[in-house]
Amino acid sequence: MKATATPVPGTTQDALFLEAKKVYETYMEQSLLFEEEGGGKVLPTGLREVVGDPWEGALQEYYTKVKKRGHHVTPESAGFGEMTLSRIKTEPGYDITIKSCADQRGWVFVDDAGKEMARGNLRQNTLSMIREKGKLVIVDGFSGGVDTCEK
């Protein structure tokens, strides 16, 4: 499954934004793969490559809880609906901050017996990145379920 984010109209697509877009898409793809596995105590390499602390620690805590919860996304439902991406005001200390809307409403979460436990949702994500060891990584953010995404 490939995650492709479409820049919202009016977004300046300079080299930094395009690099951030690639980091975001990789982050989303790797997150979904880990959701399919049902989480775990150690982030997979592909996910660790695009995150840095403190976001890495927050993700690790989340995915440890996912593992305890015992749900995973079914491979049949894994995929993305529309994903939009825009650049927003970047606070001091970060190189770039992006806001996205990701349609994950097709995701089906099941327990180990295959019983449906939950469905995915529409998510608004705000992610801040810095350059670390020569590459952009996500170091801070917020992700929450929404009824509609802000434009």
Short mmCIF file of C-alpha atoms in Angstrom, two decimals:
data_model
loop_
_atom_site.label_atom_id
_atom_site.label_comp_id
_atom_site.label_asym_id
_atom_site.label_seq_id
_atom_site.Cartn_x
_atom_site.Cartn_y
_atom_site.Cartn_z
CA MET A 1 0.00 0.00 0.00
CA LYS A 2 1.31 3.39 -0.98
CA ALA A 3 0.45 6.56 0.90
CA THR A 4 0.19 9.58 -1.36
CA ALA A 5 -0.61 13.00 0.02
CA THR A 6 -1.99 15.69 -2.27
CA PRO A 7 -0.83 19.24 -1.48
CA VAL A 8 -3.76 21.56 -0.84
CA PRO A 9 -4.14 24.35 -3.42
CA GLY A 10 -1.85 27.28 -2.73
CA THR A 11 0.81 25.22 -0.92
CA THR A 12 4.31 26.31 -1.88
CA GLN A 13 6.07 23.14 -2.98
CA ASP A 14 9.71 24.03 -2.47
CA ALA A 15 12.44 21.43 -1.82
CA LEU A 16 11.85 21.44 1.96
CA PHE A 17 8.10 20.87 1.56
CA LEU A 18 8.67 18.05 -0.94
CA GLU A 19 11.13 16.39 1.45
CA ALA A 20 8.62 16.76 4.31
CA LYS A 21 5.91 15.28 2.07
CA LYS A 22 8.07 12.20 1.45
CA VAL A 23 8.79 11.84 5.21
CA TYR A 24 5.05 12.13 5.93
CA GLU A 25 4.10 9.54 3.31
CA THR A 26 6.73 7.11 4.64
CA TYR A 27 5.51 7.75 8.19
CA MET A 28 1.92 6.96 7.20
CA GLU A 29 2.87 3.80 5.27
CA GLN A 30 5.05 2.49 8.09
CA SER A 31 2.43 3.34 10.73
CA LEU A 32 -0.20 1.36 8.84
CA LEU A 33 2.12 -1.63 8.53
CA PHE A 34 2.66 -1.53 12.30
CA GLU A 35 -1.12 -1.24 12.84
CA GLU A 36 -1.51 -4.39 10.74
CA GLU A 37 1.01 -6.14 13.00
CA GLY A 38 -0.90 -4.99 16.06
CA GLY A 39 1.83 -2.73 17.42
CA GLY A 40 4.65 -3.79 19.69
CA LYS A 41 7.27 -2.72 22.18
CA VAL A 42 9.87 -1.78 19.55
CA LEU A 43 9.18 0.52 16.61
CA PRO A 44 10.06 -1.05 13.25
CA THR A 45 13.16 0.26 11.49
CA GLY A 46 11.14 1.91 8.71
CA LEU A 47 9.24 3.99 11.25
CA ARG A 48 12.30 4.80 13.37
CA GLU A 49 14.01 6.20 10.26
CA VAL A 50 11.48 9.05 9.95
CA VAL A 51 10.96 9.99 13.60
CA GLY A 52 13.11 11.46 16.35
CA ASP A 53 12.56 12.23 20.02
CA PRO A 54 10.28 13.16 21.65
CA TRP A 55 7.85 11.93 18.94
CA GLU A 56 9.61 8.55 18.79
CA GLY A 57 8.99 8.05 22.51
CA ALA A 58 5.34 9.07 22.18
CA LEU A 59 4.85 6.62 19.30
CA GLN A 60 6.54 3.83 21.21
CA GLU A 61 4.22 4.40 24.15
CA TYR A 62 1.20 4.40 21.81
CA TYR A 63 2.19 1.21 19.99
CA THR A 64 2.91 -0.58 23.28
CA LYS A 65 -0.70 0.22 24.24
CA VAL A 66 -1.87 -0.98 20.80
CA LYS A 67 -0.16 -4.33 21.44
CA LYS A 68 -1.85 -4.64 24.86
CA ARG A 69 -5.23 -3.73 23.34
CA GLY A 70 -4.96 -6.75 21.04
CA HIS A 71 -6.43 -5.22 17.87
CA HIS A 72 -4.88 -5.00 14.44
CA VAL A 73 -5.91 -3.59 11.07
CA THR A 74 -6.97 -6.24 8.59
CA PRO A 75 -4.78 -6.40 5.47
CA GLU A 76 -7.93 -6.33 3.34
CA SER A 77 -8.94 -2.95 4.77
CA ALA A 78 -5.44 -1.47 4.90
CA GLY A 79 -5.11 1.52 2.65
CA PHE A 80 -5.76 5.19 2.50
CA GLY A 81 -8.55 7.30 1.17
CA GLU A 82 -7.80 10.91 0.34
CA MET A 83 -4.83 12.48 2.12
CA THR A 84 -4.16 16.19 1.87
CA LEU A 85 -1.13 18.06 3.08
CA SER A 86 -0.32 21.72 3.68
CA ARG A 87 2.48 23.72 5.17
CA ILE A 88 1.55 25.78 8.21
CA LYS A 89 3.35 28.30 10.40
CA THR A 90 6.49 26.71 11.78
CA GLU A 91 7.35 27.48 15.39
CA PRO A 92 10.96 28.30 16.34
CA GLY A 93 13.10 25.21 16.79
CA TYR A 94 11.55 23.31 13.89
CA ASP A 95 12.47 23.36 10.21
CA ILE A 96 8.94 22.76 8.90
CA THR A 97 5.44 22.00 10.21
CA ILE A 98 2.79 20.36 8.09
CA LYS A 99 -0.91 19.69 8.59
CA SER A 100 -2.66 16.79 6.96
CA CYS A 101 -6.01 15.18 6.70
CA ALA A 102 -5.91 11.40 6.28
CA ASP A 103 -8.98 9.34 5.49
CA GLN A 104 -8.59 6.08 7.40
CA ARG A 105 -12.31 5.33 7.60
CA GLY A 106 -11.87 2.13 5.58
CA TRP A 107 -9.66 0.54 8.24
CA VAL A 108 -11.18 -2.39 10.12
CA PHE A 109 -9.63 -3.34 13.48
CA VAL A 110 -10.11 -6.94 14.59
CA ASP A 111 -9.01 -9.05 17.54
CA ASP A 112 -6.94 -12.23 17.17
CA ALA A 113 -10.12 -14.25 16.54
CA GLY A 114 -11.06 -11.95 13.65
CA LYS A 115 -13.94 -10.24 15.45
CA GLU A 116 -14.40 -6.61 14.43
CA MET A 117 -13.53 -4.32 17.32
CA ALA A 118 -13.40 -0.85 15.75
CA ARG A 119 -13.25 1.16 12.54
CA GLY A 120 -10.79 3.78 11.42
CA ASN A 121 -11.64 7.46 11.18
CA LEU A 122 -10.78 10.74 9.53
CA ARG A 123 -7.59 12.06 11.15
CA GLN A 124 -6.14 15.55 11.33
CA ASN A 125 -2.38 15.45 11.87
CA THR A 126 0.02 18.29 12.64
CA LEU A 127 3.66 17.25 12.48
CA SER A 128 6.82 19.28 13.09
CA MET A 129 10.18 18.21 11.68
CA ILE A 130 13.83 19.00 12.12
CA ARG A 131 16.92 18.00 10.22
CA GLU A 132 18.79 15.35 12.19
CA LYS A 133 21.89 13.58 10.86
CA GLY A 134 21.28 15.12 7.44
CA LYS A 135 17.62 14.14 7.01
CA LEU A 136 14.23 15.41 8.09
CA VAL A 137 12.54 13.55 10.93
CA ILE A 138 9.26 14.11 12.76
CA VAL A 139 9.95 15.23 16.33
CA ASP A 140 6.64 16.63 17.50
CA GLY A 141 3.02 16.43 16.56
CA PHE A 142 -0.62 15.93 17.24
CA SER A 143 -3.02 13.45 15.66
CA GLY A 144 -6.70 13.29 16.38
CA GLY A 145 -9.91 11.93 14.95
CA VAL A 146 -12.20 14.55 13.42
CA ASP A 147 -15.62 14.72 11.74
CA THR A 148 -14.25 17.03 9.03
CA CYS A 149 -10.79 18.34 8.38
CA GLU A 150 -9.93 22.03 8.60
CA LYS A 151 -8.98 23.58 5.31
#
